[in-house]
Short mmCIF file of C-alpha atoms in Angstrom, two decimals:
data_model
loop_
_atom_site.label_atom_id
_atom_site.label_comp_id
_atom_site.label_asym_id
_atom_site.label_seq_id
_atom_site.Cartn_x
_atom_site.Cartn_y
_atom_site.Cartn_z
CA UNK A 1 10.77 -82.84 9.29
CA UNK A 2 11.67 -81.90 12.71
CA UNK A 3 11.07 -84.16 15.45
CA UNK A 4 10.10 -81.67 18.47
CA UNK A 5 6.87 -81.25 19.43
CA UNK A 6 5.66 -78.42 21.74
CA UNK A 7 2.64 -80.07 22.63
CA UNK A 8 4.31 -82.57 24.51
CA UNK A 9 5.46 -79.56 27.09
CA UNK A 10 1.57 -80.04 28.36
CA UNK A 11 1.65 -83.13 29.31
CA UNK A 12 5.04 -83.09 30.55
CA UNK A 13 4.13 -79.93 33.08
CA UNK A 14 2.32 -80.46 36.23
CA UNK A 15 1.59 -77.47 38.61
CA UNK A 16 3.09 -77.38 41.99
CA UNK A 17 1.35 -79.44 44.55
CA UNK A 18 -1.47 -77.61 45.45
CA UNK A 19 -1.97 -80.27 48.37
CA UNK A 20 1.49 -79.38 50.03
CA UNK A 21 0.31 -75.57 49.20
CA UNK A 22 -2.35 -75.80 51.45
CA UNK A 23 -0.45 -77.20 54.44
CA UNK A 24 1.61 -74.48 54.01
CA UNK A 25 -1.13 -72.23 54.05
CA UNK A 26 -1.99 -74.11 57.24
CA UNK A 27 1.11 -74.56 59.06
CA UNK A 28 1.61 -70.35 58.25
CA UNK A 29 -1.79 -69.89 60.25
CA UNK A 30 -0.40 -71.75 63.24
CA UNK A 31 2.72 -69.89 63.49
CA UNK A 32 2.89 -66.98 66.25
CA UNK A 33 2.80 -63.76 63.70
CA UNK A 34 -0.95 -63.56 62.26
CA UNK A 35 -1.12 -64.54 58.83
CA UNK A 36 -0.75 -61.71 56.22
CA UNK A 37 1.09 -59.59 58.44
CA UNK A 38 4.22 -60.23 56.38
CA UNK A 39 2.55 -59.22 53.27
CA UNK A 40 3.70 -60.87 49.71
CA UNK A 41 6.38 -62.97 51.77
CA UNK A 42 3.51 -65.41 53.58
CA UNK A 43 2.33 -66.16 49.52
CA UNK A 44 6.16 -66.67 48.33
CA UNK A 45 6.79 -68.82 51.49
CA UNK A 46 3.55 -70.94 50.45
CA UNK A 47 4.62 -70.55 46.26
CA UNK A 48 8.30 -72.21 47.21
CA UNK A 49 6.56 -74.51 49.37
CA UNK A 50 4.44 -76.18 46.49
CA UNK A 51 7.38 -75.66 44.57
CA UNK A 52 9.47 -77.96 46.27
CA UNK A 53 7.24 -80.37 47.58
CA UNK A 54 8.32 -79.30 50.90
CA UNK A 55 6.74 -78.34 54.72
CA UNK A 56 8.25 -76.30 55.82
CA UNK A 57 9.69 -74.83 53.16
CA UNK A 58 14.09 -75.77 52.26
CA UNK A 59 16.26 -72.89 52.09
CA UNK A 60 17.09 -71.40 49.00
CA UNK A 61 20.67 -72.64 49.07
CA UNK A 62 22.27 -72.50 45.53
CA UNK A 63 20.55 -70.13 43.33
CA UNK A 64 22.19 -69.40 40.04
CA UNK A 65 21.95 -66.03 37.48
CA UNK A 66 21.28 -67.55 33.45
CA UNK A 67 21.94 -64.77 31.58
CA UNK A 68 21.31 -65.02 27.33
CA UNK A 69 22.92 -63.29 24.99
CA UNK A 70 22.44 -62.09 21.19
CA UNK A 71 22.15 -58.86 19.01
CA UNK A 72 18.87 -58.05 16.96
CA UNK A 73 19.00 -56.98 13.13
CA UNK A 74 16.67 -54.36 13.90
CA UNK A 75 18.89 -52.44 16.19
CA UNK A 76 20.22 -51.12 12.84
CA UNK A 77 17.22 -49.02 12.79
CA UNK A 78 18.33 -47.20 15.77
CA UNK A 79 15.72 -47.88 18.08
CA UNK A 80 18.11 -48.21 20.79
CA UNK A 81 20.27 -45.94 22.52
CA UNK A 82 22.69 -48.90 22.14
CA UNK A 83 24.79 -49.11 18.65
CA UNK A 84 23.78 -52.08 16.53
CA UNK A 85 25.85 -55.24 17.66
CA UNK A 86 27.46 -53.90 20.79
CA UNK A 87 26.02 -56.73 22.91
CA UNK A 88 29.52 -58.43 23.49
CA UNK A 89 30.38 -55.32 25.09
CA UNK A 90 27.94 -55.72 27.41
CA UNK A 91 28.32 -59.56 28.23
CA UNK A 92 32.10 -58.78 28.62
CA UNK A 93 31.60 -56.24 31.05
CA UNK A 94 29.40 -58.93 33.11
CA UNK A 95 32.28 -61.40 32.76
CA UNK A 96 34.94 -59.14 34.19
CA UNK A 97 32.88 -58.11 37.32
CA UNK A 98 32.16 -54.79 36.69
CA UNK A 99 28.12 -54.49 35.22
CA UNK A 100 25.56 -54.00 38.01
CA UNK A 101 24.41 -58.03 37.78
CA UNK A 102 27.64 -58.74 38.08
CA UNK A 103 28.45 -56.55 41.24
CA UNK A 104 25.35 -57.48 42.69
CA UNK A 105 25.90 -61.36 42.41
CA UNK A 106 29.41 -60.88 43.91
CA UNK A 107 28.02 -59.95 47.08
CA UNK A 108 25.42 -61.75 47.45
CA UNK A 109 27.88 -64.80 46.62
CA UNK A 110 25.41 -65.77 43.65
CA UNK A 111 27.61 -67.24 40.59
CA UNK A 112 26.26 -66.12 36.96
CA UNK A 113 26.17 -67.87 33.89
CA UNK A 114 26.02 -66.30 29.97
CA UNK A 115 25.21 -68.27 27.12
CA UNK A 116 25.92 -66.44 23.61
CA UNK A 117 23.12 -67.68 21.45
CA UNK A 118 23.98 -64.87 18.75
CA UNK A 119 26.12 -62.17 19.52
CA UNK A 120 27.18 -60.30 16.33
CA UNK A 121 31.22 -60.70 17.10
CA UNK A 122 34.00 -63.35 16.24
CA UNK A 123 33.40 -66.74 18.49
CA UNK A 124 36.83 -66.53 19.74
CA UNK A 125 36.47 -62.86 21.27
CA UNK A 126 34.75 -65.15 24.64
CA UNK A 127 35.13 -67.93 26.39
CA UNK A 128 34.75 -71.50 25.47
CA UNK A 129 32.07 -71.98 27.32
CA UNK A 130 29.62 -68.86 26.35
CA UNK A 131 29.71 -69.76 23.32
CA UNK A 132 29.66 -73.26 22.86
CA UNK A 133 25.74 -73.11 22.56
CA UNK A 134 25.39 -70.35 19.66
CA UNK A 135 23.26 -70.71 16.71
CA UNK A 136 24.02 -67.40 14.53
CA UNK A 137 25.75 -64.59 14.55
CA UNK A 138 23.48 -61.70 15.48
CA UNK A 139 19.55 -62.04 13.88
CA UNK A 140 17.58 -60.61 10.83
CA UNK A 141 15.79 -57.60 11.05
CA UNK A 142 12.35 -58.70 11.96
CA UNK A 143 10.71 -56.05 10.44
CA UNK A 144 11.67 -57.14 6.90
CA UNK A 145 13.11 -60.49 6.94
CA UNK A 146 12.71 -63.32 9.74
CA UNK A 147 15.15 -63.41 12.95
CA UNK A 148 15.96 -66.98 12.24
CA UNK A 149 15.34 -69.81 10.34
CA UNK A 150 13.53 -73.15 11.40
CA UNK A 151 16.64 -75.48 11.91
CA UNK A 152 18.14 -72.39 14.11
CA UNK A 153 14.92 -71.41 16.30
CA UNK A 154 15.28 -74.97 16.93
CA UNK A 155 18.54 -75.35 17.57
CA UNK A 156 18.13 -72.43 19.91
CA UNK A 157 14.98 -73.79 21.67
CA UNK A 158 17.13 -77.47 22.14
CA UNK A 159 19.32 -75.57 23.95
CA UNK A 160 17.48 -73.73 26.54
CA UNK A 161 16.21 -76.95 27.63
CA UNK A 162 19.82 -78.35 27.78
CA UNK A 163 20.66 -75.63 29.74
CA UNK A 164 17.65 -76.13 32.02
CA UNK A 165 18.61 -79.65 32.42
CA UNK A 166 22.38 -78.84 33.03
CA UNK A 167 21.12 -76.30 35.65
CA UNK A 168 19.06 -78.88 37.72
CA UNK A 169 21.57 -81.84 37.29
CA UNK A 170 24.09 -79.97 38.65
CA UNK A 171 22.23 -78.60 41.78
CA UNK A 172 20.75 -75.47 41.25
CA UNK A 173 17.39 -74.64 43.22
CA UNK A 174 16.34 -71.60 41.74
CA UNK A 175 16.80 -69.76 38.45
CA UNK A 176 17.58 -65.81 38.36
CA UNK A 177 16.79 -65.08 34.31
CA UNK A 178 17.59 -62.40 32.35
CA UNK A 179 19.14 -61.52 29.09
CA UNK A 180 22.26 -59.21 27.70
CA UNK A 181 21.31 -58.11 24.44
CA UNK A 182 20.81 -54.63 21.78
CA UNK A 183 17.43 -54.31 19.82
CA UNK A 184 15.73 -57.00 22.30
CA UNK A 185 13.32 -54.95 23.74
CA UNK A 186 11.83 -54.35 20.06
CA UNK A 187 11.49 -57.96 19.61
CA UNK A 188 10.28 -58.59 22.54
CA UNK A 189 7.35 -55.59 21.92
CA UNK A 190 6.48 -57.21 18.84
CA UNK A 191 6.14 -60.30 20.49
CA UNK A 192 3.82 -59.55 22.88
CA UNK A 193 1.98 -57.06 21.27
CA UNK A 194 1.24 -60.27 19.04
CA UNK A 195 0.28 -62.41 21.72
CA UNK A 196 -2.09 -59.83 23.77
CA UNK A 197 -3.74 -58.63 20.43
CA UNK A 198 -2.45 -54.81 20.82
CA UNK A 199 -1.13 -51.48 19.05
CA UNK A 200 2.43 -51.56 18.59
CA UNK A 201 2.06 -48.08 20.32
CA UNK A 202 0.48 -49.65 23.27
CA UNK A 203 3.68 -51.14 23.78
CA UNK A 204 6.60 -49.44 22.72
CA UNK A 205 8.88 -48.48 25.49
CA UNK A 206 12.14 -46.19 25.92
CA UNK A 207 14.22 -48.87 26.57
CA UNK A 208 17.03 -49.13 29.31
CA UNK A 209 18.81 -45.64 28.47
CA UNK A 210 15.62 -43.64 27.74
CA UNK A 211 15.33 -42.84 24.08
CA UNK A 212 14.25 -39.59 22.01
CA UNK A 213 10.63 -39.26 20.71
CA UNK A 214 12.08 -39.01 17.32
CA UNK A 215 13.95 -42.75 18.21
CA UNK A 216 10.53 -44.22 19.92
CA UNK A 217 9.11 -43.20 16.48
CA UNK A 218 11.40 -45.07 14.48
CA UNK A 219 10.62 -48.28 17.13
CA UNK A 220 7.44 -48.03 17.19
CA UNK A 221 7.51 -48.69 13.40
CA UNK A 222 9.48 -51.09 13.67
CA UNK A 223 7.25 -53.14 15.95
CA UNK A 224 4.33 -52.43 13.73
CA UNK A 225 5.82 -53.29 10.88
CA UNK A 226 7.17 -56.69 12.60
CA UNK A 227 3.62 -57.34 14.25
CA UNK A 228 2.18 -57.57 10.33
CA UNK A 229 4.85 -60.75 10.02
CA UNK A 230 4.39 -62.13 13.60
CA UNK A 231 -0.05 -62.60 13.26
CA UNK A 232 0.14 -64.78 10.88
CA UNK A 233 1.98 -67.10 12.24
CA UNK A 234 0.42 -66.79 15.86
CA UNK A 235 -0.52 -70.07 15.82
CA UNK A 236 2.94 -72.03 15.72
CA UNK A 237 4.94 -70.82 18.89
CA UNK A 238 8.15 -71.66 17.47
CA UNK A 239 7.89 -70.43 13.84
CA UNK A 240 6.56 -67.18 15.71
CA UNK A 241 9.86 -67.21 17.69
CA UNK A 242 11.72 -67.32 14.17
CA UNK A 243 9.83 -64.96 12.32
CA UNK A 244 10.22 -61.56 15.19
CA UNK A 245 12.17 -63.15 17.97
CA UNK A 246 15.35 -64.38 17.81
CA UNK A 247 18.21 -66.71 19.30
CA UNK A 248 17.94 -65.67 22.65
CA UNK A 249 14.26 -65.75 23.06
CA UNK A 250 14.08 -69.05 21.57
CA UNK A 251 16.17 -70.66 24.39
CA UNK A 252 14.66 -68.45 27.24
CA UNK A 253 11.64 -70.12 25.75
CA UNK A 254 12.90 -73.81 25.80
CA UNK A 255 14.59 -72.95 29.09
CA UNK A 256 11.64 -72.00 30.74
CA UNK A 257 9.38 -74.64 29.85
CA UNK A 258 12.11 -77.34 30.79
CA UNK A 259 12.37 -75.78 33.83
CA UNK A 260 8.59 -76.00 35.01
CA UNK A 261 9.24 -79.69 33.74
CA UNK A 262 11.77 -80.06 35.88
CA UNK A 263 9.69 -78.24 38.96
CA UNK A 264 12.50 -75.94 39.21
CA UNK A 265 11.41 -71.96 40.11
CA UNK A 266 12.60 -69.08 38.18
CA UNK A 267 12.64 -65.37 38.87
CA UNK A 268 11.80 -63.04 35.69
CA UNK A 269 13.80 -60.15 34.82
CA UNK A 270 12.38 -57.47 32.00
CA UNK A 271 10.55 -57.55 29.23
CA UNK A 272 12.58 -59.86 27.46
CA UNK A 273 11.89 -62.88 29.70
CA UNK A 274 8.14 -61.79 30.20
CA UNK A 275 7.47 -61.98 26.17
CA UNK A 276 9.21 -65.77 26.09
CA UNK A 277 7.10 -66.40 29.04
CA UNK A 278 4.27 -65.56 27.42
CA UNK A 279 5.36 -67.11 24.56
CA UNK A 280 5.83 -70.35 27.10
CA UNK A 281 2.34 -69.82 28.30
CA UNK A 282 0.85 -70.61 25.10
CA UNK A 283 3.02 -73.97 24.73
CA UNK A 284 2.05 -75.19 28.04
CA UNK A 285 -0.16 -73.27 30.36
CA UNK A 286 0.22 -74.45 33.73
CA UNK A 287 4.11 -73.25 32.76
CA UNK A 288 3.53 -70.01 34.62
CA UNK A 289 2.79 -71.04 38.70
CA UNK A 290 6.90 -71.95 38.46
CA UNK A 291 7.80 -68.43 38.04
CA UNK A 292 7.64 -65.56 39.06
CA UNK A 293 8.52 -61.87 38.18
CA UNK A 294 11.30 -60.20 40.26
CA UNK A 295 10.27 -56.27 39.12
CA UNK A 296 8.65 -54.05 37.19
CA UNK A 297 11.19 -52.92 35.06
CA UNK A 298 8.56 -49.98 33.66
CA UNK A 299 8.56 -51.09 30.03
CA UNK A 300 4.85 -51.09 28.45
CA UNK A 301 5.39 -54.26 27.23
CA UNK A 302 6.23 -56.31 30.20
CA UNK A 303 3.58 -54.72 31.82
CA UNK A 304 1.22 -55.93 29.76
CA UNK A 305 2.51 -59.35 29.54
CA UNK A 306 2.70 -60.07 33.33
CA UNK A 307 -1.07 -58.77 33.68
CA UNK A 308 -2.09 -61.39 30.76
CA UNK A 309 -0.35 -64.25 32.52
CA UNK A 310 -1.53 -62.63 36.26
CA UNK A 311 1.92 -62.79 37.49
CA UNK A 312 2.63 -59.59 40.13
CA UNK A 313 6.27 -57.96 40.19
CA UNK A 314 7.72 -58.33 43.28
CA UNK A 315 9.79 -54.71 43.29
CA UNK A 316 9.02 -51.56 41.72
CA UNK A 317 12.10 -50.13 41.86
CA UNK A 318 12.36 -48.36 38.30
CA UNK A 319 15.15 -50.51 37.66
CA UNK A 320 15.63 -50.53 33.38
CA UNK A 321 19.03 -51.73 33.13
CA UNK A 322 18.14 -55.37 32.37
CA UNK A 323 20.90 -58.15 32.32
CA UNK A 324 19.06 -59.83 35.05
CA UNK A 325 19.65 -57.02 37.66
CA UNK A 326 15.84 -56.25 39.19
CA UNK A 327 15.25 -60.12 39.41
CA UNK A 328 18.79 -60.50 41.38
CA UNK A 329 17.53 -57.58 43.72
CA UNK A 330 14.35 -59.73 44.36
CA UNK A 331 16.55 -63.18 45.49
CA UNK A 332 16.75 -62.05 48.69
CA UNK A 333 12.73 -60.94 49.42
CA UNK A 334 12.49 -64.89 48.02
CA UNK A 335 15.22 -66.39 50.63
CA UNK A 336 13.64 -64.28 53.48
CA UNK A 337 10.15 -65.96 52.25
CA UNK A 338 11.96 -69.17 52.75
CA UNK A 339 13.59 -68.46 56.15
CA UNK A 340 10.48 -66.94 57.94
CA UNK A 341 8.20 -69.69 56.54
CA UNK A 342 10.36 -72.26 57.98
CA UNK A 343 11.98 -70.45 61.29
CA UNK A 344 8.75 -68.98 62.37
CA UNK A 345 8.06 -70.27 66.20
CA UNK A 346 4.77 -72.39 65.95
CA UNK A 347 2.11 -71.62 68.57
CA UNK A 348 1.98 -74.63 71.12
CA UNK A 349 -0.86 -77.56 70.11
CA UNK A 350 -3.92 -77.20 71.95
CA UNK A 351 -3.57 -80.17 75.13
CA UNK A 352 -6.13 -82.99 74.41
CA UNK A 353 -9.03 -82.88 77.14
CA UNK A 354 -8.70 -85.75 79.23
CA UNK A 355 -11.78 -87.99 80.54
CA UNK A 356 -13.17 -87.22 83.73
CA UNK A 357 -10.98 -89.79 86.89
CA UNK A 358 -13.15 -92.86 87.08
CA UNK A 359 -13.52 -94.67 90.54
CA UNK A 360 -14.59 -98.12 92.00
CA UNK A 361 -18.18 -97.76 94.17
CA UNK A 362 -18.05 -100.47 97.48
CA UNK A 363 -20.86 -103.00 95.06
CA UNK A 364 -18.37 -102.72 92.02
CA UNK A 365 -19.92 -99.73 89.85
CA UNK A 366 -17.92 -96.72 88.21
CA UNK A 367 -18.20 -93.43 89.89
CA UNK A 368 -16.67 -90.02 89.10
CA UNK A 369 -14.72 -88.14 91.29
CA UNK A 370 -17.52 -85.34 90.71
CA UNK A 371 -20.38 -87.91 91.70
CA UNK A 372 -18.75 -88.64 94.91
CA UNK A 373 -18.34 -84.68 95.60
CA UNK A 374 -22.00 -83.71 95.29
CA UNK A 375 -23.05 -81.55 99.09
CA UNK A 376 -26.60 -82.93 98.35
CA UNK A 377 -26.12 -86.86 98.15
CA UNK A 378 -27.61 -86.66 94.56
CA UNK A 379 -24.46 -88.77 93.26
CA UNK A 380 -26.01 -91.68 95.09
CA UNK A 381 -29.75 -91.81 94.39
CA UNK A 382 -30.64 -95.01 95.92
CA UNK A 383 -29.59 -94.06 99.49
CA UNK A 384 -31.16 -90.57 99.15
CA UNK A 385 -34.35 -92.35 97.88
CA UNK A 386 -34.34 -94.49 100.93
CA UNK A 387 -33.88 -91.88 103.54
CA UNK A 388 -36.57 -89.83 102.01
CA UNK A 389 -38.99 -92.50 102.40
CA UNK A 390 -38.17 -93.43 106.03
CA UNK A 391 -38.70 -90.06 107.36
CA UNK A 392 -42.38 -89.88 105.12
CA UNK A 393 -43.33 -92.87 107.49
CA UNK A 394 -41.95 -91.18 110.72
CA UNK A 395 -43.95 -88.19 110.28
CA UNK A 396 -47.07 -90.39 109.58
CA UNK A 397 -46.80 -91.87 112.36
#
């Protein structure tokens, strides 16, 4: 029997503070550029704001790329332009500095992090410390068997929230996710095709290297053939994560709940972190106001997925190479949220209206500096009651 419980992810997930969101919102309105006129980066500055339970808003000092790693069964299908288990190829290339992620994060002096959860290769072909949190090698094919079984979608989920919690412990303010992997994007179809109560057709992309109509065929298949063994099970988020999902999503999954437990933001990548997401949504749903999505990356799927949990990509830049590289390329629209929500001048405080000068009359009484001004005497009725009545009795007699 195993001891986790999803359900406790609800209780254990507050949104950010919508109090400190609002005097964002109002300290924004009192700065000297009109609100709105910086477009999505006034609602970012105000999202990191709650986030942080912070006005004005910290910078984003020590942002970090997670990157998860594993090869799907069904890639032997070829519904990827990818071979079946070639994934290490790909996390090695990140490792020695030469994939886009890995360029990108160079200069913008943002370090990256991979964690094999099931690459189909020999432990010992990486580091120590990629693969120190694996549960399998590689996954079944989800269209015929299940990805994983319940002790390893556990063990998988266990360790994205270890990872979360080693990420926060050790300093890091915001979470760039993505994932390095062959045959995800089928999976991740599948998954949310499930969830949003679609056509496998509906959401069947090309994948990163565009594939042949013959090839989106043989996917599309393959996610409706996976969607018949994923409805069933709808109901229980992590045996739905071991029946069509796989290593990998089961930790983005754990990762990103234990982040929004540990109010920590994250950026989205593709369509692999939008399905666990979504996945997330339905374990906890106040999950979603800690992320956010850092593209579109054009895949059906993701699409789809980001409208059902009304999250907006921040770029539409036709990026499709995954790996985390269109949420990296959105850090820096984030950090210039930050900076211009904090840096902003402030218009000057309206002076207080002081009370009119108040001054001592020869019997004792208060007069005003106005009162003694009057051309017409009317500040001192008495005597201008008495002279009245003296010249009345002159002129009668």
């Amino acid at each position: 029997m195993s001891s986790l419980n999803l359900d406790d992810f609800t209780d254990l997930i507050e949104r950010p503070d919508g109090g400190l969101r609002n005097a964002a919102e109002e300290r924004r309105e009192r700065q000297v550029l009109p609100p709105g006129a910086l477009g999505r980066l006034d609602e970012l500055g105000t999202w990191l704001s709650a986030a942080q339970a912070s006005v004005p808003v910290r910078p984003v000092e020590r942002p970090k790329v997670v990157l998860f790693a594993a090869d799907h069964g069904v890639a032997e299908l070829d519904v990827s332009s990818r071979r079946a288990g070639t994934a290490h190829e790909l996390v090695r290339a990140v490792l020695d500095g030469t994939s886009p992620v890995a360029v990108l994060a160079r200069r913008s002096g943002v370090p990256v992090r991979v964690v094999d959860m099931g690459l189909d290769c020999e432990p010992g072909a990486l580091p120590e410390d990629v693969v120190r949190f694996r549960v399998r090698r590689g996954s079944g094919r989800i269209d015929v068997e299940d990805a994983l079984t319940a002790q390893e979608a556990e063990a998988a989920f266990r360790a994205g929230t270890a990872l979360a919690d080693e990420e926060v412990d050790s300093g890091t303010d915001l979470v760039v996710l993505g994932d390095v992997s062959v045959g995800g994007t089928t999976a991740a179809a599948t998954l949310i095709a499930a969830l949003c109560g679609v056509d496998a057709s509906v959401v069947t992309g090309r994948g990163e290297v565009p594939i042949d109509d013959l090839a989106w065929m043989r996917k599309c298949a393959a996610v409706r053939d996976s969607l018949r063994r994923a409805r069933p099970v709808l109901g229980d988020q992590l045996t739905l994560l071991a029946t069509t999902g796989g290593a990998d999503f089961a930790a983005i999954t754990g990762f990103l709940l234990q982040c929004a437990v540990r109010k920590t933001p994250v950026i989205l990548d593709g369509v692999v972190s939008a399905a666990c997401a979504l996945v997330a949504q339905r374990v906890a749903f106040r999950a979603p106001d800690w992320w956010i999505a850092g593209h579109d990356s054009g895949e059906p799927a993701q699409a789809k997925a980001l409208d059902r949990m009304a999250i907006e990509p921040l770029l539409t830049q036709g990026v499709r190479i995954g790996q985390g590289t269109g949420a990296l390329l959105a850090l820096p629209l984030v950090q210039a949220a930050a900076a211009l929500s904090a840096e902003l001048e402030l218009t000057p405080e309206p002076e207080p209206q002081s009370e009119p000068e108040q001054k001592q009359g020869p019997a004792g009484e208060q007069k005003t500096a106005t009162q003694e001004q009057e051309p017409d005497g009317s500040a001192d009725g008495g005597e201008s009651s008495d002279r009245g009545e003296s010249s009345g009795q002159d002129a009668a007699g």
